[in-house]
CSV table of N, CA, C and O in Angstrom, one decimal:
chain,number,residue,atom,x,y,z
A,14,MET,N,0.7,-1.2,-0.1
A,14,MET,CA,-0.1,0.0,0.1
A,14,MET,C,0.7,1.3,0.1
A,14,MET,O,1.9,1.4,0.8
A,15,PRO,N,0.7,2.3,-0.9
A,15,PRO,CA,1.4,3.4,-0.8
A,15,PRO,C,1.4,4.1,0.5
A,15,PRO,O,0.5,4.1,1.1
A,16,VAL,N,2.3,5.2,0.6
A,16,VAL,CA,2.6,6.0,1.8
A,16,VAL,C,1.3,6.7,2.3
A,16,VAL,O,0.6,7.3,1.1
A,17,GLY,N,0.8,6.7,3.3
A,17,GLY,CA,-0.1,7.5,3.8
A,17,GLY,C,-1.7,7.0,3.6
A,17,GLY,O,-2.6,7.6,4.1
A,18,ILE,N,-1.9,6.0,2.8
A,18,ILE,CA,-3.2,5.1,2.4
A,18,ILE,C,-3.4,4.5,3.5
A,18,ILE,O,-3.2,3.0,3.1
A,19,GLY,N,-4.1,4.7,4.5
A,19,GLY,CA,-4.7,3.6,5.4
A,19,GLY,C,-6.0,3.2,5.1
A,19,GLY,O,-6.4,3.4,4.0
A,20,PRO,N,-6.6,2.0,6.1
A,20,PRO,CA,-7.7,1.2,5.8
A,20,PRO,C,-8.7,2.4,5.4
A,20,PRO,O,-9.7,2.1,4.7
A,21,ASP,N,-9.1,3.4,6.5
A,21,ASP,CA,-10.1,4.1,6.7
A,21,ASP,C,-10.1,5.0,5.2
A,21,ASP,O,-11.3,5.0,4.8
A,22,SER,N,-9.1,5.4,5.0
A,22,SER,CA,-9.1,6.4,3.7
A,22,SER,C,-9.4,5.6,2.3
A,22,SER,O,-9.9,5.9,1.6
A,23,ALA,N,-8.8,4.4,2.4
A,23,ALA,CA,-8.8,3.7,1.4
A,23,ALA,C,-10.4,3.4,1.0
A,23,ALA,O,-11.0,3.2,-0.3
A,24,VAL,N,-11.2,2.6,1.9
A,24,VAL,CA,-12.3,2.3,2.2
A,24,VAL,C,-13.3,3.6,1.7
A,24,VAL,O,-13.9,3.5,0.8
A,25,THR,N,-13.0,4.7,2.5
A,25,THR,CA,-13.9,6.3,1.9
A,25,THR,C,-13.8,6.5,0.4
A,25,THR,O,-14.6,6.7,-0.2
A,26,LEU,N,-12.6,6.2,0.0
A,26,LEU,CA,-12.1,6.4,-1.7
A,26,LEU,C,-12.8,5.3,-2.3
A,26,LEU,O,-13.3,5.6,-3.4
A,27,LEU,N,-12.8,4.1,-1.8
A,27,LEU,CA,-13.3,2.9,-2.7
A,27,LEU,C,-14.9,3.1,-3.1
A,27,LEU,O,-15.3,2.9,-3.9
A,28,ILE,N,-15.3,3.6,-1.8
A,28,ILE,CA,-16.8,3.8,-1.8
A,28,ILE,C,-17.6,4.8,-2.7
A,28,ILE,O,-18.3,4.8,-3.5
A,29,THR,N,-16.5,6.2,-2.6
A,29,THR,CA,-17.1,6.9,-3.4
A,29,THR,C,-16.7,6.9,-5.0
A,29,THR,O,-17.6,7.0,-5.8
A,30,MET,N,-15.7,6.1,-5.3
A,30,MET,CA,-15.4,5.4,-6.6
A,30,MET,C,-16.4,4.2,-7.0
A,30,MET,O,-17.3,4.5,-8.5
A,31,GLY,N,-17.1,3.6,-6.2
A,31,GLY,CA,-17.9,2.5,-6.4
A,31,GLY,C,-19.2,3.0,-6.7
A,31,GLY,O,-20.0,2.5,-7.5
A,32,ASP,N,-19.9,4.0,-5.9
A,32,ASP,CA,-20.8,4.8,-5.9
A,32,ASP,C,-21.1,5.7,-7.3
A,32,ASP,O,-22.2,5.9,-7.9
A,33,ASN,N,-20.2,6.1,-7.9
A,33,ASN,CA,-20.1,7.3,-9.1
A,33,ASN,C,-19.1,6.4,-10.1
A,33,ASN,O,-18.9,7.3,-11.0
A,34,SER,N,-19.5,5.0,-10.3
A,34,SER,CA,-18.4,4.3,-11.5
A,34,SER,C,-18.8,4.9,-12.7
A,34,SER,O,-17.8,4.9,-13.9
A,35,GLU,N,-20.0,5.2,-13.1
A,35,GLU,CA,-20.5,5.5,-14.6
A,35,GLU,C,-19.9,7.0,-15.1
A,35,GLU,O,-19.5,7.4,-16.0
A,36,ARG,N,-19.4,7.8,-13.6
A,36,ARG,CA,-18.6,9.0,-14.1
A,36,ARG,C,-17.4,9.1,-14.1
A,36,ARG,O,-16.9,10.2,-14.3
A,37,LEU,N,-16.8,7.9,-13.6
A,37,LEU,CA,-15.3,8.1,-13.6
A,37,LEU,C,-14.4,7.5,-14.7
A,37,LEU,O,-14.4,6.4,-14.9
A,38,ASN,N,-14.3,8.2,-15.8
A,38,ASN,CA,-13.6,8.2,-17.1
A,38,ASN,C,-12.1,8.3,-17.0
A,38,ASN,O,-11.2,7.7,-17.6
A,39,THR,N,-11.8,9.5,-16.5
A,39,THR,CA,-10.5,9.7,-16.3
A,39,THR,C,-10.4,9.9,-14.7
A,39,THR,O,-10.9,10.3,-13.8
A,40,GLU,N,-8.9,10.2,-14.5
A,40,GLU,CA,-8.3,10.9,-13.1
A,40,GLU,C,-8.8,12.0,-12.7
A,40,GLU,O,-9.0,12.6,-11.8
A,41,ALA,N,-8.7,13.1,-14.0
A,41,ALA,CA,-9.4,14.2,-13.5
A,41,ALA,C,-10.7,14.3,-13.1
A,41,ALA,O,-11.2,14.9,-12.2
A,42,SER,N,-11.6,13.2,-13.9
A,42,SER,CA,-13.2,13.2,-12.9
A,42,SER,C,-13.3,12.8,-11.8
A,42,SER,O,-14.0,13.1,-10.9
A,43,PHE,N,-12.3,11.9,-11.4
A,43,PHE,CA,-12.2,11.4,-10.0
A,43,PHE,C,-11.8,12.6,-9.2
A,43,PHE,O,-12.6,13.0,-8.0
A,44,ALA,N,-10.8,13.4,-9.5
A,44,ALA,CA,-10.6,14.6,-8.9
A,44,ALA,C,-11.5,15.6,-8.3
A,44,ALA,O,-11.6,16.0,-7.6
A,45,ALA,N,-12.4,15.9,-9.7
A,45,ALA,CA,-13.6,16.7,-9.4
A,45,ALA,C,-14.5,16.1,-8.4
A,45,ALA,O,-14.9,17.0,-7.8
A,46,LEU,N,-14.7,14.8,-8.6
A,46,LEU,CA,-15.7,14.1,-7.8
A,46,LEU,C,-15.3,14.1,-6.2
A,46,LEU,O,-16.2,14.7,-5.7
A,47,CYS,N,-13.8,14.2,-5.9
A,47,CYS,CA,-13.3,14.2,-4.6
A,47,CYS,C,-13.1,15.9,-4.3
A,47,CYS,O,-12.8,16.0,-3.2
A,48,GLY,N,-13.6,16.4,-5.4
A,48,GLY,CA,-13.2,18.2,-4.8
A,48,GLY,C,-11.8,18.7,-4.8
A,48,GLY,O,-11.3,19.7,-4.2
A,49,VAL,N,-11.1,18.0,-5.2
A,49,VAL,CA,-9.7,18.4,-5.2
A,49,VAL,C,-9.2,19.0,-6.9
A,49,VAL,O,-7.9,19.2,-7.0
A,50,SER,N,-10.2,19.3,-7.8
A,50,SER,CA,-9.6,19.4,-8.9
A,50,SER,C,-9.4,21.2,-9.0
A,50,SER,O,-10.1,21.7,-8.1
A,51,PRO,N,-8.5,21.8,-9.3
A,51,PRO,CA,-8.1,23.4,-9.6
A,51,PRO,C,-9.2,23.9,-10.1
A,51,PRO,O,-9.7,23.4,-11.3
A,52,ILE,N,-9.8,25.4,-9.7
A,52,ILE,CA,-10.6,26.0,-10.3
A,52,ILE,C,-9.8,27.5,-10.4
A,52,ILE,O,-9.2,27.9,-9.5
A,53,GLU,N,-9.8,27.9,-11.6
A,53,GLU,CA,-9.1,29.1,-11.7
A,53,GLU,C,-9.9,30.4,-11.5
A,53,GLU,O,-11.2,30.5,-11.5
A,54,TYR,N,-9.4,31.5,-10.8
A,54,TYR,CA,-10.3,32.6,-10.7
A,54,TYR,C,-9.3,33.4,-10.4
A,54,TYR,O,-8.0,33.6,-10.3
A,55,SER,N,-9.9,34.8,-10.7
A,55,SER,CA,-8.6,36.1,-10.9
A,55,SER,C,-9.5,37.4,-10.0
A,55,SER,O,-10.6,37.2,-9.7
A,56,SER,N,-8.5,38.1,-9.5
A,56,SER,CA,-8.8,39.3,-8.9
A,56,SER,C,-8.2,40.4,-9.8
A,56,SER,O,-6.7,40.5,-9.2
A,57,GLY,N,-8.8,41.4,-10.4
A,57,GLY,CA,-7.6,42.1,-10.9
A,57,GLY,C,-6.5,41.6,-12.1
A,57,GLY,O,-6.8,40.9,-12.8
A,58,ARG,N,-5.3,41.9,-11.8
A,58,ARG,CA,-4.1,41.0,-12.3
A,58,ARG,C,-3.7,39.8,-12.0
A,58,ARG,O,-2.8,39.2,-12.6
A,59,ARG,N,-4.2,39.5,-10.6
A,59,ARG,CA,-4.0,38.3,-10.1
A,59,ARG,C,-4.6,37.1,-10.7
A,59,ARG,O,-5.9,37.0,-10.8
A,60,ARG,N,-4.0,36.0,-11.2
A,60,ARG,CA,-4.9,34.6,-11.7
A,60,ARG,C,-4.1,33.7,-10.9
A,60,ARG,O,-3.0,33.3,-11.0
A,61,THR,N,-4.7,32.6,-10.5
A,61,THR,CA,-4.6,31.7,-9.7
A,61,THR,C,-5.5,30.5,-9.6
A,61,THR,O,-6.5,30.8,-10.3
A,62,ARG,N,-5.2,29.6,-8.9
A,62,ARG,CA,-6.2,28.4,-8.8
A,62,ARG,C,-6.4,28.3,-7.2
A,62,ARG,O,-5.5,28.6,-6.4
A,63,ARG,N,-7.8,27.7,-7.0
A,63,ARG,CA,-8.1,27.2,-5.6
A,63,ARG,C,-8.7,25.8,-6.0
A,63,ARG,O,-9.1,25.5,-7.0
A,64,LEU,N,-9.0,25.3,-4.7
A,64,LEU,CA,-9.7,23.8,-5.2
A,64,LEU,C,-11.3,24.4,-5.1
A,64,LEU,O,-11.5,25.2,-4.9
A,65,ASN,N,-11.6,23.1,-5.8
A,65,ASN,CA,-13.1,22.8,-5.9
A,65,ASN,C,-13.6,22.5,-4.8
A,65,ASN,O,-13.4,21.8,-4.1
A,66,HIS,N,-14.8,23.4,-4.0
A,66,HIS,CA,-15.4,23.4,-2.8
A,66,HIS,C,-16.2,22.2,-3.1
A,66,HIS,O,-17.1,22.1,-1.9
A,67,GLY,N,-16.5,21.7,-4.1
A,67,GLY,CA,-17.7,20.7,-4.1
A,67,GLY,C,-17.3,19.5,-4.2
A,67,GLY,O,-16.2,19.2,-3.5
A,68,GLY,N,-18.0,18.7,-4.6
A,68,GLY,CA,-17.5,17.1,-4.5
A,68,GLY,C,-17.7,16.3,-3.1
A,68,GLY,O,-18.3,17.0,-2.0
A,69,ASP,N,-17.2,15.2,-3.1
A,69,ASP,CA,-17.7,14.4,-1.7
A,69,ASP,C,-16.9,14.8,-0.8
A,69,ASP,O,-15.4,14.9,-0.9
A,70,ARG,N,-17.4,15.2,0.4
A,70,ARG,CA,-16.5,15.8,1.3
A,70,ARG,C,-15.7,14.7,2.1
A,70,ARG,O,-14.7,14.9,2.5
A,71,GLN,N,-16.4,13.6,2.2
A,71,GLN,CA,-15.8,12.5,2.7
A,71,GLN,C,-14.2,12.2,2.3
A,71,GLN,O,-13.4,11.9,2.8
A,72,ALA,N,-14.4,12.0,1.0
A,72,ALA,CA,-13.3,11.7,0.0
A,72,ALA,C,-12.3,12.8,-0.1
A,72,ALA,O,-10.9,12.8,0.1
A,73,ASN,N,-12.7,14.0,-0.1
A,73,ASN,CA,-12.0,15.0,0.3
A,73,ASN,C,-10.9,15.0,1.7
A,73,ASN,O,-9.8,15.3,1.5
A,74,ALA,N,-11.8,14.7,2.7
A,74,ALA,CA,-11.3,14.5,3.9
A,74,ALA,C,-10.3,13.3,3.8
A,74,ALA,O,-9.0,13.6,4.7
A,75,ALA,N,-10.3,12.2,3.3
A,75,ALA,CA,-9.6,11.3,3.2
A,75,ALA,C,-8.3,11.6,2.6
A,75,ALA,O,-7.1,11.3,2.9
A,76,LEU,N,-8.4,12.3,1.2
A,76,LEU,CA,-7.0,12.9,0.6
A,76,LEU,C,-6.4,13.7,1.5
A,76,LEU,O,-5.0,13.5,1.6
A,77,HIS,N,-7.2,14.4,2.3
A,77,HIS,CA,-6.5,15.4,3.5
A,77,HIS,C,-5.7,14.6,4.3
A,77,HIS,O,-4.5,15.2,4.4
A,78,ARG,N,-6.0,13.6,4.8
A,78,ARG,CA,-5.5,12.8,6.0
A,78,ARG,C,-4.1,12.0,5.2
A,78,ARG,O,-3.2,12.1,5.7
A,79,ILE,N,-4.6,11.6,3.8
A,79,ILE,CA,-3.2,11.3,3.0
A,79,ILE,C,-2.1,12.0,2.8
A,79,ILE,O,-0.8,11.6,2.9
A,80,VAL,N,-2.6,13.4,2.7
A,80,VAL,CA,-1.4,14.0,2.1
A,80,VAL,C,-0.8,14.7,3.6
A,80,VAL,O,0.6,14.6,3.6
A,81,PHE,N,-1.4,14.9,4.7
A,81,PHE,CA,-0.8,15.3,5.8
A,81,PHE,C,0.0,13.8,6.7
A,81,PHE,O,1.2,14.4,7.1
A,82,THR,N,-0.3,13.0,6.3
A,82,THR,CA,0.5,11.8,6.8
A,82,THR,C,1.8,11.5,5.9
A,82,THR,O,2.9,11.3,6.6
A,83,ARG,N,1.9,11.7,4.6
A,83,ARG,CA,2.8,11.9,3.6
A,83,ARG,C,3.9,13.1,4.1
A,83,ARG,O,5.0,13.0,4.1
A,84,LEU,N,3.2,14.3,4.6
A,84,LEU,CA,4.1,15.4,4.9
A,84,LEU,C,4.9,15.1,6.2
A,84,LEU,O,6.0,15.6,6.4
A,85,ARG,N,4.1,14.2,7.0
A,85,ARG,CA,5.2,13.9,8.4
A,85,ARG,C,6.0,12.5,8.4
A,85,ARG,O,7.1,12.8,8.7
A,86,HIS,N,5.7,11.7,7.3
A,86,HIS,CA,6.4,10.5,7.3
A,86,HIS,C,7.3,10.3,5.7
A,86,HIS,O,8.2,9.4,5.7
A,87,ASP,N,6.9,11.0,4.6
A,87,ASP,CA,7.3,10.4,3.2
A,87,ASP,C,8.6,11.7,3.0
A,87,ASP,O,8.1,13.0,2.9
A,88,PRO,N,9.8,11.2,2.7
A,88,PRO,CA,10.9,11.9,2.5
A,88,PRO,C,10.5,12.9,1.2
A,88,PRO,O,10.8,14.1,0.9
A,89,ARG,N,9.9,11.9,0.1
A,89,ARG,CA,9.8,12.7,-1.2
A,89,ARG,C,8.6,13.7,-1.1
A,89,ARG,O,8.9,14.9,-1.6
A,90,THR,N,7.9,13.6,-0.5
A,90,THR,CA,6.5,14.7,-0.2
A,90,THR,C,7.5,15.9,0.5
A,90,THR,O,6.9,17.1,0.3
A,91,GLN,N,8.3,15.7,1.4
A,91,GLN,CA,8.9,16.6,2.3
A,91,GLN,C,9.9,17.4,1.6
A,91,GLN,O,9.8,18.7,1.6
A,92,GLU,N,10.3,16.7,0.5
A,92,GLU,CA,11.3,17.4,-0.4
A,92,GLU,C,10.3,18.2,-1.3
A,92,GLU,O,10.9,19.4,-1.5
A,93,TYR,N,9.5,17.4,-1.9
A,93,TYR,CA,8.5,18.4,-2.8
A,93,TYR,C,8.1,19.7,-2.0
A,93,TYR,O,8.3,20.8,-2.8
A,94,TYR,N,7.3,19.4,-0.8
A,94,TYR,CA,7.0,20.7,0.1
A,94,TYR,C,8.1,21.9,0.0
A,94,TYR,O,7.8,22.8,-0.3
A,95,GLU,N,9.3,21.5,0.5
A,95,GLU,CA,10.3,22.3,0.5
A,95,GLU,C,11.0,23.1,-0.8
A,95,GLU,O,10.9,24.2,-0.5
A,96,ARG,N,10.8,22.1,-1.8
A,96,ARG,CA,11.1,22.8,-3.1
A,96,ARG,C,9.9,23.9,-3.6
A,96,ARG,O,10.6,25.0,-4.1
A,97,ARG,N,8.6,23.4,-3.4
A,97,ARG,CA,7.5,24.3,-3.9
A,97,ARG,C,7.9,25.7,-2.9
A,97,ARG,O,7.2,26.8,-3.6
A,98,THR,N,8.0,25.7,-1.8
A,98,THR,CA,7.9,26.8,-1.0
A,98,THR,C,9.2,27.7,-1.4
A,98,THR,O,8.9,28.9,-1.3
A,99,GLN,N,10.5,27.1,-1.7
A,99,GLN,CA,11.3,27.8,-2.2
A,99,GLN,C,10.9,28.5,-3.4
A,99,GLN,O,11.6,29.8,-3.8
A,100,GLU,N,10.0,27.8,-4.3
A,100,GLU,CA,9.6,28.7,-5.6
A,100,GLU,C,8.3,29.7,-5.1
A,100,GLU,O,7.9,30.6,-6.2
A,101,GLY,N,8.0,29.8,-3.9
A,101,GLY,CA,7.1,31.1,-3.6
A,101,GLY,C,5.9,30.5,-3.4
A,101,GLY,O,5.0,31.6,-3.3
A,102,LYS,N,5.8,29.2,-3.5
A,102,LYS,CA,4.2,28.8,-3.6
A,102,LYS,C,3.7,28.9,-1.8
A,102,LYS,O,4.5,28.9,-1.0
A,103,THR,N,2.5,29.3,-1.5
A,103,THR,CA,1.8,29.1,-0.3
A,103,THR,C,1.6,27.6,0.0
A,103,THR,O,1.4,26.8,-0.6
A,104,ARG,N,1.5,27.6,1.6
A,104,ARG,CA,1.2,26.4,1.9
A,104,ARG,C,-0.2,25.6,1.0
A,104,ARG,O,-0.2,24.5,0.9
A,105,ARG,N,-1.3,26.5,1.5
A,105,ARG,CA,-2.4,26.2,0.6
A,105,ARG,C,-2.3,25.8,-0.5
A,105,ARG,O,-2.9,24.5,-1.1
A,106,GLU,N,-1.4,26.2,-1.6
A,106,GLU,CA,-1.6,26.0,-3.0
A,106,GLU,C,-0.8,24.4,-2.9
A,106,GLU,O,-1.1,23.9,-3.5
A,107,ILE,N,0.2,24.5,-2.5
A,107,ILE,CA,1.2,23.2,-2.3
A,107,ILE,C,0.1,22.0,-1.6
A,107,ILE,O,0.2,20.8,-2.2
A,108,ILE,N,-0.6,22.2,-0.8
A,108,ILE,CA,-1.6,21.3,-0.1
A,108,ILE,C,-2.6,20.9,-1.3
A,108,ILE,O,-2.8,19.8,-1.5
A,109,ARG,N,-3.1,21.8,-2.1
A,109,ARG,CA,-3.8,21.7,-3.1
A,109,ARG,C,-3.1,20.4,-4.2
A,109,ARG,O,-3.8,19.8,-4.7
A,110,CYS,N,-1.8,20.9,-4.6
A,110,CYS,CA,-1.3,20.0,-5.5
A,110,CYS,C,-0.7,18.5,-4.9
A,110,CYS,O,-1.3,17.7,-5.7
A,111,LEU,N,-0.6,18.4,-3.8
A,111,LEU,CA,-0.3,17.2,-3.1
A,111,LEU,C,-1.8,16.1,-3.1
A,111,LEU,O,-1.8,15.4,-3.3
A,112,LYS,N,-2.9,17.2,-2.9
A,112,LYS,CA,-4.3,16.2,-2.9
A,112,LYS,C,-4.4,15.9,-4.4
A,112,LYS,O,-5.1,14.6,-4.5
A,113,ARG,N,-4.5,16.6,-5.4
A,113,ARG,CA,-4.6,16.5,-6.7
A,113,ARG,C,-3.5,14.9,-7.0
A,113,ARG,O,-4.0,14.0,-7.7
A,114,TYR,N,-2.1,15.1,-6.6
A,114,TYR,CA,-1.3,13.9,-7.1
A,114,TYR,C,-1.8,12.8,-6.2
A,114,TYR,O,-1.9,11.7,-6.9
A,115,ALA,N,-2.5,12.8,-4.9
A,115,ALA,CA,-2.9,11.4,-4.3
A,115,ALA,C,-4.2,11.1,-4.9
A,115,ALA,O,-4.3,9.9,-5.1
A,116,ALA,N,-4.8,11.9,-5.4
A,116,ALA,CA,-6.1,11.5,-6.2
A,116,ALA,C,-5.8,10.7,-7.5
A,116,ALA,O,-6.3,9.8,-7.9
A,117,ARG,N,-4.7,11.3,-8.1
A,117,ARG,CA,-4.3,10.5,-9.4
A,117,ARG,C,-3.9,9.1,-9.2
A,117,ARG,O,-3.9,8.4,-9.8
A,118,GLU,N,-2.7,8.9,-8.0
A,118,GLU,CA,-2.4,8.0,-7.5
A,118,GLU,C,-3.5,7.0,-7.1
A,118,GLU,O,-3.4,5.6,-7.7
A,119,VAL,N,-4.5,7.2,-6.3
A,119,VAL,CA,-5.2,6.4,-6.0
A,119,VAL,C,-6.1,5.9,-7.3
A,119,VAL,O,-6.7,4.5,-7.2
A,120,PHE,N,-6.6,6.6,-8.0
A,120,PHE,CA,-7.4,6.5,-9.2
A,120,PHE,C,-6.3,5.5,-10.1
A,120,PHE,O,-7.3,4.4,-10.6
A,121,ASN,N,-5.3,5.8,-10.3
A,121,ASN,CA,-4.5,4.5,-11.1
A,121,ASN,C,-4.4,3.6,-10.5
A,121,ASN,O,-4.2,2.2,-11.1
A,122,LEU,N,-4.5,3.4,-9.3
A,122,LEU,CA,-4.0,2.0,-8.1
A,122,LEU,C,-5.5,1.2,-8.6
A,122,LEU,O,-5.7,0.0,-8.4
A,123,VAL,N,-6.7,1.8,-8.6
A,123,VAL,CA,-8.0,1.3,-8.5
A,123,VAL,C,-8.7,1.0,-9.9
A,123,VAL,O,-9.4,-0.1,-9.8
A,124,ARG,N,-8.4,1.9,-10.8
A,124,ARG,CA,-9.2,1.9,-12.1
A,124,ARG,C,-9.1,0.4,-12.7
A,124,ARG,O,-7.7,-0.3,-12.6
A,125,PRO,N,-9.9,0.0,-13.3
A,125,PRO,CA,-9.9,-1.4,-14.0
A,125,PRO,C,-9.1,-1.2,-15.2
A,125,PRO,O,-9.1,-0.4,-16.0
A,126,VAL,N,-8.3,-2.2,-15.2
A,126,VAL,CA,-7.6,-2.3,-16.5
A,126,VAL,C,-8.0,-2.9,-17.4
A,126,VAL,O,-8.7,-4.1,-17.6
A,127,SER,N,-8.1,-2.3,-18.7
A,127,SER,CA,-8.5,-3.3,-19.9
A,127,SER,C,-7.6,-4.1,-20.4
A,127,SER,O,-6.6,-3.9,-20.7
A,128,ARG,N,-8.3,-5.3,-20.4
A,128,ARG,CA,-7.6,-6.5,-21.0
A,128,ARG,C,-8.3,-6.8,-22.1
A,128,ARG,O,-9.3,-7.3,-22.4
A,129,THR,N,-7.3,-7.2,-23.2
A,129,THR,CA,-7.6,-8.2,-24.4
A,129,THR,C,-7.5,-9.5,-24.2
A,129,THR,O,-6.7,-10.1,-23.5
A,130,PRO,N,-8.6,-10.0,-24.8
A,130,PRO,CA,-8.8,-11.8,-24.6
A,130,PRO,C,-7.8,-12.3,-24.9
A,130,PRO,O,-7.3,-11.9,-26.3
A,131,ALA,N,-7.2,-13.5,-24.8
A,131,ALA,CA,-6.0,-14.1,-25.1
A,131,ALA,C,-6.4,-14.9,-26.4
A,131,ALA,O,-7.2,-15.4,-26.2
A,132,LEU,N,-5.6,-15.0,-27.3
A,132,LEU,CA,-6.0,-15.8,-28.2
A,132,LEU,C,-5.5,-17.2,-28.3
A,132,LEU,O,-4.7,-17.7,-27.6
């Protein structure tokens, strides 16, 4: 099991995927369903992205737990956080990116693999 994905988070995300299987064609659709897809917004000259506040709140909370567990225990995530901080990103922006990465990873772990029949 990947770092940070415990049984509670895994079950929550599997339930979300199972309840909405007809809507999940891509990892982007799964991210939108979980409420972790970025939405562009602007104010004056400033253009940035924020998290989608819609979606399944339990799935979003599960991704949140995954990200914060990884920030505490996973050296790759800690290095990513430091690198993005040096680039001038805010904590909120970094967490948004990490949630999206976690959603992508979960989707790729669970999605059905298309199999061609053996001849």
